[in-house]
Coordinates of C-alpha atoms in Angstrom, one line a residue:
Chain A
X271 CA -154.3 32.5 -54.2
X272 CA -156.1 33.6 -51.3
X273 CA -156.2 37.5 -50.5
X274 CA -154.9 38.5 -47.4
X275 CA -156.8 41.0 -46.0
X276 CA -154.8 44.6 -44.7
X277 CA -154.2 43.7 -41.0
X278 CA -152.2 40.4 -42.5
X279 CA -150.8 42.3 -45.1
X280 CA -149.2 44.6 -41.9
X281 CA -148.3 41.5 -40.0
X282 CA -146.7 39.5 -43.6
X283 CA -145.0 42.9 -43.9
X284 CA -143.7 42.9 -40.2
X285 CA -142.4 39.6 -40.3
X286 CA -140.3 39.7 -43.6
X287 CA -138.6 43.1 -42.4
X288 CA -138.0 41.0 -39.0
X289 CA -136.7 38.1 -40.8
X290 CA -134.7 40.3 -43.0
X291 CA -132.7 42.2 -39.7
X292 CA -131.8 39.3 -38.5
X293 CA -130.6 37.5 -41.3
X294 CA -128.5 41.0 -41.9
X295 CA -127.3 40.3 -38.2
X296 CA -126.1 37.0 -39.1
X297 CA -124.5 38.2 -41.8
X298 CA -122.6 41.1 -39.9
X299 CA -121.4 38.5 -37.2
X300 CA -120.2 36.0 -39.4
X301 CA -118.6 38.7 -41.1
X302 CA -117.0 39.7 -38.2
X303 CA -116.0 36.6 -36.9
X304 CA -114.2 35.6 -40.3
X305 CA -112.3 39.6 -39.9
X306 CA -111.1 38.3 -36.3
X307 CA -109.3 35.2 -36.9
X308 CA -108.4 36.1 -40.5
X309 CA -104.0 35.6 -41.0
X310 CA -104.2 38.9 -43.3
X311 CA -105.8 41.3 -40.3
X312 CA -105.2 40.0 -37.1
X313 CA -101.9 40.1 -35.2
X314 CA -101.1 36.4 -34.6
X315 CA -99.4 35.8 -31.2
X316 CA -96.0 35.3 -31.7
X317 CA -94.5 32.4 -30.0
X318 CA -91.0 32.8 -28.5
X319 CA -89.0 29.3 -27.2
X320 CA -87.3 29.6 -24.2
X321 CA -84.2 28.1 -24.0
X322 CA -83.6 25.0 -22.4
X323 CA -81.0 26.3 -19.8
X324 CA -81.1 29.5 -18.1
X325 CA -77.6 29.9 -17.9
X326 CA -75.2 33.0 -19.0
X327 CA -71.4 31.0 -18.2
X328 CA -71.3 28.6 -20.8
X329 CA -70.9 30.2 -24.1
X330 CA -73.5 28.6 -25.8
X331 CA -76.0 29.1 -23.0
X332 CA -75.2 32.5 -23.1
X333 CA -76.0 32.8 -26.5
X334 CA -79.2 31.4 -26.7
X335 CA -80.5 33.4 -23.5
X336 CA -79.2 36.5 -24.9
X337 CA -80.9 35.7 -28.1
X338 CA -84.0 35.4 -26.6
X339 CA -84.2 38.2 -24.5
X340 CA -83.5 40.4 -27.7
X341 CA -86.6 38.4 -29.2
X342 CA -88.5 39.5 -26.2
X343 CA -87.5 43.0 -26.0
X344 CA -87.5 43.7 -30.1
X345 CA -91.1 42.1 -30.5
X346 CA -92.1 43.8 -27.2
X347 CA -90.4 47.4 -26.7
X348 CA -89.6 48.1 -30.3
X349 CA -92.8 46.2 -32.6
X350 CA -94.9 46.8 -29.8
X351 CA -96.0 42.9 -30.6
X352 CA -98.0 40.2 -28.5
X353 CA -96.2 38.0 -27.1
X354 CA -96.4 34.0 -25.5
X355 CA -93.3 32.9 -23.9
X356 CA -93.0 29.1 -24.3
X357 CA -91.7 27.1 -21.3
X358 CA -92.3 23.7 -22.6
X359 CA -88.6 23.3 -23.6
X360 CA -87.2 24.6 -20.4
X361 CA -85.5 22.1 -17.9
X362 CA -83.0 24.3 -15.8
X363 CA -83.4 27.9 -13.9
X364 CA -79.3 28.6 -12.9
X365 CA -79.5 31.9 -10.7
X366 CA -77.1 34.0 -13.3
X367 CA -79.5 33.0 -16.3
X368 CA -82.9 33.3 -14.0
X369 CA -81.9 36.6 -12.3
X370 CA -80.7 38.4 -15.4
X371 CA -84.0 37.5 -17.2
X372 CA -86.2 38.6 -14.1
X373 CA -84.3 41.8 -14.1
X374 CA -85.0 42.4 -17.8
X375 CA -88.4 41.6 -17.7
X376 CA -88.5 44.0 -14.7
X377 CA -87.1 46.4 -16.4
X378 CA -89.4 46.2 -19.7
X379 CA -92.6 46.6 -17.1
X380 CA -91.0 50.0 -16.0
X381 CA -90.2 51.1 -19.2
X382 CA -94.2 50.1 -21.0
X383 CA -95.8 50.3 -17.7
X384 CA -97.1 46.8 -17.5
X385 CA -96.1 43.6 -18.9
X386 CA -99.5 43.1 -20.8
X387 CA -97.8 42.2 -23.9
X388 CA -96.0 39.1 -22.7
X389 CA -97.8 36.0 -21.6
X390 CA -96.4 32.6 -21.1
X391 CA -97.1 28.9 -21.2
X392 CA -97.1 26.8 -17.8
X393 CA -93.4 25.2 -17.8
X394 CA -93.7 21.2 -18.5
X395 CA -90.5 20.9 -16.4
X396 CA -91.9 20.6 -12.4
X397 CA -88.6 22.0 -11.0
X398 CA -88.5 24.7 -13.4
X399 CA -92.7 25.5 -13.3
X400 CA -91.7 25.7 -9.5
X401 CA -88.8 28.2 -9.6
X402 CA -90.6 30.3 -11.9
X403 CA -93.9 30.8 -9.7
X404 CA -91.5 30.8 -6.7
X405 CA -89.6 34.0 -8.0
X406 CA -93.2 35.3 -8.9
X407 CA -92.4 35.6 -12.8
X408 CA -95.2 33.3 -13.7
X409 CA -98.1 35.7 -11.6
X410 CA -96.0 38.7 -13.6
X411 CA -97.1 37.0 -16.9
X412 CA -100.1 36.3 -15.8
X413 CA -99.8 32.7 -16.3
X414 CA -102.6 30.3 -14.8
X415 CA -100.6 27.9 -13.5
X416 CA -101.5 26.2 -10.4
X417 CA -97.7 24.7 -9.8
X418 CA -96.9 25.4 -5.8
X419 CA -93.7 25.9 -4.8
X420 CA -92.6 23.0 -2.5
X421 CA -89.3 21.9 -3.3
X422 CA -86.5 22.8 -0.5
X423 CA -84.1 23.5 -3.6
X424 CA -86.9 26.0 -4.8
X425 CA -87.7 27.9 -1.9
X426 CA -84.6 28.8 -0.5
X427 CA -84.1 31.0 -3.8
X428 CA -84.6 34.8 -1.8
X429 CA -85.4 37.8 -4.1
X430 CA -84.7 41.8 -2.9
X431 CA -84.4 44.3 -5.6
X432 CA -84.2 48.6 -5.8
X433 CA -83.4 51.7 -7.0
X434 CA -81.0 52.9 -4.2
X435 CA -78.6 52.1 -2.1
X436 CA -80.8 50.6 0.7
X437 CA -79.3 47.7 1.8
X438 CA -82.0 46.5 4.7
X439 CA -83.9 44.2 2.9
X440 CA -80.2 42.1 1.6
X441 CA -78.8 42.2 5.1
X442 CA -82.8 41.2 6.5
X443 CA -82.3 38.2 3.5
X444 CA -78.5 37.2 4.6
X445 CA -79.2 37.6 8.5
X446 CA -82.6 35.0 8.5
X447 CA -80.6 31.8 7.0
X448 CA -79.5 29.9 9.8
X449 CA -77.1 27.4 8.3
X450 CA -75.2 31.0 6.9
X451 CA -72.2 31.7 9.5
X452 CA -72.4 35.2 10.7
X453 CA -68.9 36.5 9.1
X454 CA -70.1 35.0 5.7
X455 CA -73.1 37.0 6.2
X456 CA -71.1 40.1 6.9
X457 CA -68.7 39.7 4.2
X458 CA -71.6 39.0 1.6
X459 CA -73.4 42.4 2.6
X460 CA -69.7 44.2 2.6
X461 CA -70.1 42.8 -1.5
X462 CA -73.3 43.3 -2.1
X463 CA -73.9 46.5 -0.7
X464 CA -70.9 47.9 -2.4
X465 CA -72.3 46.5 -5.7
X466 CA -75.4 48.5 -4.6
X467 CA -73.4 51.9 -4.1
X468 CA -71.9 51.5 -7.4
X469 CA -75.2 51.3 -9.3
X470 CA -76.2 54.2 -7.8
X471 CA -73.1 56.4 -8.8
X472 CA -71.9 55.1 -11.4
X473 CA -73.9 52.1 -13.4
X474 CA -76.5 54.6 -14.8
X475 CA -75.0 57.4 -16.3
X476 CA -73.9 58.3 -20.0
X477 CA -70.9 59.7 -20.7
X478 CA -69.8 61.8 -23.9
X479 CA -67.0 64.2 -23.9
X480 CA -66.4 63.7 -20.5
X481 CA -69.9 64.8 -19.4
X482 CA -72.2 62.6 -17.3
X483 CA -75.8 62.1 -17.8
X484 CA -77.9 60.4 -15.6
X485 CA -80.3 57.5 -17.4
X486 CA -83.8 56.7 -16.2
X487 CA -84.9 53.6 -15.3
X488 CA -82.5 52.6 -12.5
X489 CA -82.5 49.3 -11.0
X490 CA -80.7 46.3 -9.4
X491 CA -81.7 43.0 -8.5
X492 CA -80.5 40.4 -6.5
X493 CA -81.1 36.2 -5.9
X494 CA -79.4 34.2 -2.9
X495 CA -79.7 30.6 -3.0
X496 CA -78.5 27.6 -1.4
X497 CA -77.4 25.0 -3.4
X498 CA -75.2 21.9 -2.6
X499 CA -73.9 23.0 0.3
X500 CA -72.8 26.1 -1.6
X501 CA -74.3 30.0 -1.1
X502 CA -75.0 31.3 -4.5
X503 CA -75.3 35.5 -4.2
X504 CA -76.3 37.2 -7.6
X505 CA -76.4 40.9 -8.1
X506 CA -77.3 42.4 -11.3
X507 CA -77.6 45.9 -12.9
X508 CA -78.8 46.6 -16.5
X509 CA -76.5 49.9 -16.5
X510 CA -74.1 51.2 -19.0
X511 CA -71.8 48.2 -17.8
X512 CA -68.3 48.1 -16.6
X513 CA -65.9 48.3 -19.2
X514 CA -67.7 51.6 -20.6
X515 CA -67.8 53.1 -16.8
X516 CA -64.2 52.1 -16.2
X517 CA -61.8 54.5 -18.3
X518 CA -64.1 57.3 -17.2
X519 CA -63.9 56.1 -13.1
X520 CA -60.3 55.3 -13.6
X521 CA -59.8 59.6 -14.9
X522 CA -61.6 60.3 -12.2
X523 CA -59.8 58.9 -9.2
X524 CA -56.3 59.5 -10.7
X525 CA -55.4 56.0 -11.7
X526 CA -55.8 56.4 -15.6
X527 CA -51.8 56.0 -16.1
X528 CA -51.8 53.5 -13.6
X529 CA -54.5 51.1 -15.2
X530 CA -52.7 52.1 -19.0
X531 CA -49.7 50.4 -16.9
X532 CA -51.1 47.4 -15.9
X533 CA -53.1 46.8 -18.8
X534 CA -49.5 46.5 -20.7
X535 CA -48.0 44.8 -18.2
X536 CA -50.7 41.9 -18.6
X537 CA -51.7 42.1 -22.1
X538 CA -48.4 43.3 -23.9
X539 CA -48.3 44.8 -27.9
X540 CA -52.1 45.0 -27.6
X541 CA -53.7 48.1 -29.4
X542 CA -57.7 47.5 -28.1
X543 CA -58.9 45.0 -25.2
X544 CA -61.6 43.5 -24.3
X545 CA -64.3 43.9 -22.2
X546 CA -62.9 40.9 -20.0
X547 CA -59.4 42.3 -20.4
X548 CA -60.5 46.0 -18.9
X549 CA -62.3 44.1 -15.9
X550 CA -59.6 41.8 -15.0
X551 CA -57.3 45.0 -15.0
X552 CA -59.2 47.0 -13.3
X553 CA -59.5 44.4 -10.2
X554 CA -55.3 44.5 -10.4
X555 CA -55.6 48.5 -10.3
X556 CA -57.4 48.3 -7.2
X557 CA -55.4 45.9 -5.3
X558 CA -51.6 47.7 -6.2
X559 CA -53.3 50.9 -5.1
X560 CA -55.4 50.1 -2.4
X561 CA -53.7 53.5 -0.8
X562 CA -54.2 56.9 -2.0
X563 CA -57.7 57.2 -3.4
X564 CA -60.2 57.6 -1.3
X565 CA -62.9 56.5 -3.4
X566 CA -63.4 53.5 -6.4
X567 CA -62.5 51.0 -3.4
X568 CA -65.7 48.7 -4.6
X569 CA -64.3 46.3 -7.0
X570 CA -62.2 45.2 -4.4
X571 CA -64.7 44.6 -2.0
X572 CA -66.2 42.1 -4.1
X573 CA -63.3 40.2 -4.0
X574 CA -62.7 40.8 0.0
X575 CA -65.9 38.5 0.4
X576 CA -63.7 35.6 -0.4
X577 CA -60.7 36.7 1.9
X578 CA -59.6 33.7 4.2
X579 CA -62.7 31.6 2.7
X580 CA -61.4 28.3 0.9
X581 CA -63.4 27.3 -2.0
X582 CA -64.7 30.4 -2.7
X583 CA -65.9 31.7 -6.0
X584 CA -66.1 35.5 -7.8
X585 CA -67.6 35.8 -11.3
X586 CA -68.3 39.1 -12.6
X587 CA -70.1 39.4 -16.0
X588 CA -70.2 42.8 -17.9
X589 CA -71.3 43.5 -21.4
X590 CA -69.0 41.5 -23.6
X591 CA -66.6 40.2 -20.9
X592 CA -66.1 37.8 -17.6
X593 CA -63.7 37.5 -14.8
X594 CA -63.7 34.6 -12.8
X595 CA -61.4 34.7 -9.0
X596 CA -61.3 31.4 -7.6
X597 CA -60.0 30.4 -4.2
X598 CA -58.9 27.4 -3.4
X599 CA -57.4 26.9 -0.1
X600 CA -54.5 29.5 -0.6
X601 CA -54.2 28.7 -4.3
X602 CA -56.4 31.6 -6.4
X603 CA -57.4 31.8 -10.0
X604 CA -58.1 34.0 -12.1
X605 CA -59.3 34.2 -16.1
X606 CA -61.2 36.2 -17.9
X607 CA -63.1 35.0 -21.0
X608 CA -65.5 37.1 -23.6
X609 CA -68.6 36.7 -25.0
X610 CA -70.1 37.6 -28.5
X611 CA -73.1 38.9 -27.2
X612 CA -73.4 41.8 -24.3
X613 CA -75.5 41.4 -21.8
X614 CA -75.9 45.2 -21.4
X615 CA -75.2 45.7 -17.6
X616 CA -73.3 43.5 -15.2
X617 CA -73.9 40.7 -13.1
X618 CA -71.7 39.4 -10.0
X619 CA -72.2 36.0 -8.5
X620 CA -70.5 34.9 -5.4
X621 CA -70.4 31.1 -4.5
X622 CA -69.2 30.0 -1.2
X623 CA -69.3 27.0 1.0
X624 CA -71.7 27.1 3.8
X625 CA -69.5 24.8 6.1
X626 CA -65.6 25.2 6.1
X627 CA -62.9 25.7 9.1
X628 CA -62.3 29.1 9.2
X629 CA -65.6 31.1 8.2
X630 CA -67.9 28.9 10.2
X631 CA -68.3 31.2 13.2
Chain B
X522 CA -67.8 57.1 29.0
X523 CA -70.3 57.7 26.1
X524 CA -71.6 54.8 23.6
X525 CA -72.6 55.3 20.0
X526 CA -74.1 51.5 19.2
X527 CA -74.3 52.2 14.9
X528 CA -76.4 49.4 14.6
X529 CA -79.0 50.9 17.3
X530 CA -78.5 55.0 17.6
X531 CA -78.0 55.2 13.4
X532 CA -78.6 51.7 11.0
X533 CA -78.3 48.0 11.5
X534 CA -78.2 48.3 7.5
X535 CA -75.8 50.9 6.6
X536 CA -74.6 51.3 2.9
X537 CA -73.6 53.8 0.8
X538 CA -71.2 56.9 0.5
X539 CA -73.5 59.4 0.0
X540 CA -77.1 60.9 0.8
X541 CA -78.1 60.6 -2.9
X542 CA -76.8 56.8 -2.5
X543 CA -79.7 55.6 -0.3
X544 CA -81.3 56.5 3.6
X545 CA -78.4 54.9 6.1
X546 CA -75.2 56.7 3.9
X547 CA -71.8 57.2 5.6
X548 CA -72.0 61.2 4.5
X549 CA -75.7 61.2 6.5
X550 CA -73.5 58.8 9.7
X551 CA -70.5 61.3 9.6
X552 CA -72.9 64.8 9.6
X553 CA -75.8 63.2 12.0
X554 CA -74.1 61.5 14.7
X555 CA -69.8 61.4 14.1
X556 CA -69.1 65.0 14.2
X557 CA -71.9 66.1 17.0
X558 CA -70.0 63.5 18.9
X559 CA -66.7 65.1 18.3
X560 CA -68.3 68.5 19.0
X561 CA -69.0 67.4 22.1
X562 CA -65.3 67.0 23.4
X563 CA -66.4 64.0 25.4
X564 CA -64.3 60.8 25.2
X565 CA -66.7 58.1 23.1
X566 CA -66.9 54.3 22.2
X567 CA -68.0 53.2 18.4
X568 CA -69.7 49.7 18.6
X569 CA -69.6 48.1 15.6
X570 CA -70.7 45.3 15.5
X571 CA -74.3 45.4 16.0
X572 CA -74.9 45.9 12.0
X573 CA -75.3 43.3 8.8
X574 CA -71.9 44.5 7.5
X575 CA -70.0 47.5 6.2
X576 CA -69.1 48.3 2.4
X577 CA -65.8 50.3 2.0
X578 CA -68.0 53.4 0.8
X579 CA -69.6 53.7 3.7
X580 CA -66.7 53.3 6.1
X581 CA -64.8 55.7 4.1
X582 CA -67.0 58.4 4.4
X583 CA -68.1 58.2 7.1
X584 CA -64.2 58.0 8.6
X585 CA -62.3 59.0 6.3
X586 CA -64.8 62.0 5.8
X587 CA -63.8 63.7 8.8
X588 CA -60.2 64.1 8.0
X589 CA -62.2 65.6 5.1
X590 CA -64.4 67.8 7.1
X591 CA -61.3 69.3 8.6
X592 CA -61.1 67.8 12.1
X593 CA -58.0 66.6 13.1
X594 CA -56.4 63.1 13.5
X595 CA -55.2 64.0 16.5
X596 CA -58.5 64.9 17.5
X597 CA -60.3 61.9 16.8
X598 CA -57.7 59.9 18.0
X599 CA -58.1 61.6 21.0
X600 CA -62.0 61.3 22.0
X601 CA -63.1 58.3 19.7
X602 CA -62.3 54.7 20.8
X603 CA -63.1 51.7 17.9
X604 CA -64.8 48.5 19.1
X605 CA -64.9 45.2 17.1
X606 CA -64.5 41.9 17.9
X607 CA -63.0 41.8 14.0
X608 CA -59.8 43.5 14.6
X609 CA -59.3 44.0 10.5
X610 CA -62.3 46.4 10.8
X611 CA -60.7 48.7 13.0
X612 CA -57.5 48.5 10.9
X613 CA -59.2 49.3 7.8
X614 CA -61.6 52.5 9.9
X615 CA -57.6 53.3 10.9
X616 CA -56.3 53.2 7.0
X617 CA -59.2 55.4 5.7
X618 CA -58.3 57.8 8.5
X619 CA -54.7 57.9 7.2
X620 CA -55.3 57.9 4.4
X621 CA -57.5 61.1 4.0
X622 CA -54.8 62.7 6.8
X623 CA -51.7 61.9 3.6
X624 CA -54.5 63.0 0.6

């Protein structure tokens, strides 16, 4: 073998230790590489389905919406877990279902500061891809999609949300739509903001032995949206929720016997009701006193937005329970019904006609 | 004879009982420009109809408040004239009035 003489030696040297960092290199990055997408270390994505209707009337809808907003908020707020909403299964936005999940996902970015822990997959459904970067939720989940809102059913959907009871951005919403008659307009801010005032004073406080305690985190949100010749108004709050609020509102303005009274009256040899029970009560409170107290006149302005409207519709969802006040020429309706799942805060939709005889002025 | 426009001299969107409520409350309407008014001992017109709407809260307070605030019905009867072309409005301002005056 032929000698090398010292200055190779130093070079032969040289290159092997060379040769030997970066083979140690390649062994650190494949290393690493292997750690990243390993099952046992890394934290897979979790994939949630949507549902296939956003919906919160039909029982079953309800359920599945409910079920995965809990999925959202457990994996999110409580596990502290990645998440990837899927949209490939969803086919229809309805404004209760749409407006209660934009208000929760609202109200997750206050409570973690950002909504970096949720992403979501472009809807297949063109409609629903459309609503969904109309109402902004898409750019909220940072969501690529490149879907532009063009549909006339789409872009009439109108968003105004807050804390307090400012009202100019609703009445700026319900005073720009030109087919919407002036007194409808009025009568739909007379709801609205009273639904407003009522979050503020009474939707987000906790109450134990008779002691109120304000919560953080206050909120509303509202959607209008014209749909088949019908104005769809939704209002929601993620408070404590009616049927908790109410026995502690009722004390307050002096009509506790009174609402025991009609709650018999309507619901005889009954022991406990239910949260659709206390709100269809509670509406019957207000309208045989509509004298005396000054104050807790609210629930009945939601239902004044329907006065001498035919065909118009009240739905009021809290917690557990719905009411439902239907008008139909001078014919009215009412039922309650109950869910198995709460929604944790109430939502109040309003449906009227945008063309009839005697609101069209 | 005097001319207090709410939806020019106060809000075009007024809502809320209070001044924790929210900025254009019936409490802030009732202190700010209702009882000056009164003060004033000047006959005076309310327009009101010049605003998005009106939610019982606000109409209350703001109305019914003054009975509240100690002036009399007589009073207000006396110097403050209601316009509306929705009669029901003025009949409901009227029933808060009365209301608070039988409390």
């Amino acid at each position: 073998m032929k000698r090398l003489s010292s200055v190779q030696r130093i070079a032969w040297i040289r290159l092997s230790q060379q040769r030997e960092r970066k083979h140690l290199t390649r062994l650190k990055k494949k290393a690493l590489s292997r750690k990243q997408y390993s099952p046992t270390t890394v934290n897979p994505l979790n994939y949630i389905q949507a549902p296939k209707v956003f919906s919160l009337r039909e029982k079953v809808l309800h359920k599945k919406l409910i079920q995965f907003i809990v999925k959202i908020k457990t994996s999110v707020l409580k596990n502290k877990q990645r998440i990837k909403i899927d949209f490939s299964q969803t086919e229809q936005m309805v404004v209760c279902g749409s407006l209660y999940f934009f208000a929760e996902l609202e109200n997750i970015k206050k409570e973690l500061g950002s909504l970096n822990l949720i992403s979501c997959t472009c809807p297949k459904n063109e409609t629903v891809a459309q609503v969904l970067q109309h109402l902004g939720i898409l750019t909220m989940l940072k969501c690529r999609c490149s879907v532009k809102p063009e549909r006339d059913d789409v872009i009439n959907w109108k968003v105004a949300f807050g804390e307090k009871t400012d009202a100019t951005k609703v009445g700026k919403i319900l005073e720009s739509q030109s087919d919407l008659p002036t007194v409808k307009a009025k009568k739909l801010y007379r709801g609205v903001s009273e639904a407003m005032t009522n979050v503020s004073q009474h939707a987000y406080i906790e109450i134990e032995n008779g002691i109120e305690t304000p919560l953080d985190n206050k909120g509303w949100w509202m959607f209008y949206r014209e749909e088949n010749e019908r104005i769809i108004v939704a209002f929601c709050d993620l408070g404590v929720g009616i049927p908790i609020t109410l026995p502690y509102t009722m004390k307050k303005n002096h009509e506790e016997s009174l609402f025991q009274q009609v709650l018999q009256h309507i619901f005889p040899n009954r022991k406990k009701y239910s949260d659709g029970e206390l709100i269809h009560a509670a509406i019957e409170v207000k309208r045989s006193r509509t004298r005396h107290s000054h104050r807790g006149k609210g629930l009945l302005d939601m239902i004044k937005v329907l006065e001498n409207i035919p065909d118009g519709e009240l739905t009021i969802l809290s917690n557990r329970g719905m009411y439902e006040y239907k008008r139909y020429n001078s014919q009215v309706s009412e039922k309650h019904k109950n869910y198995k799942e709460s929604i944790s805060g109430t939502l109040i939709i309003w449906s009227l006609p945008l063309i009839n005889n005697l609101g069209n002025t | 004879m005097k001319m207090i426009d709410i939806g020019k001299d106060f809000s075009r969107y007024p809502a809320g009982r209070f001044t924790t409520d929210g900025p254009h409350n019936g409490e802030l309407f009732r202190n700010s420009i209702l009882i000056p008014a009164l003060n004033d001992e000047q006959q005076f017109t309310i327009e009101l109809d010049d605003t998005a709407g009106y939610g019982s809260s606000f109409l209350e307070e703001s109305f019914g408040g003054l009975i509240r605030q100690g002036i009399s019905l007589e009073k207000i009867k006396k110097l403050m004239t209601l316009h509306s072309d929705d009669e029901s409005l003025i009949e409901e301002i009227n029933d808060y009035m009365d209301e608070a005056e039988s409390e």
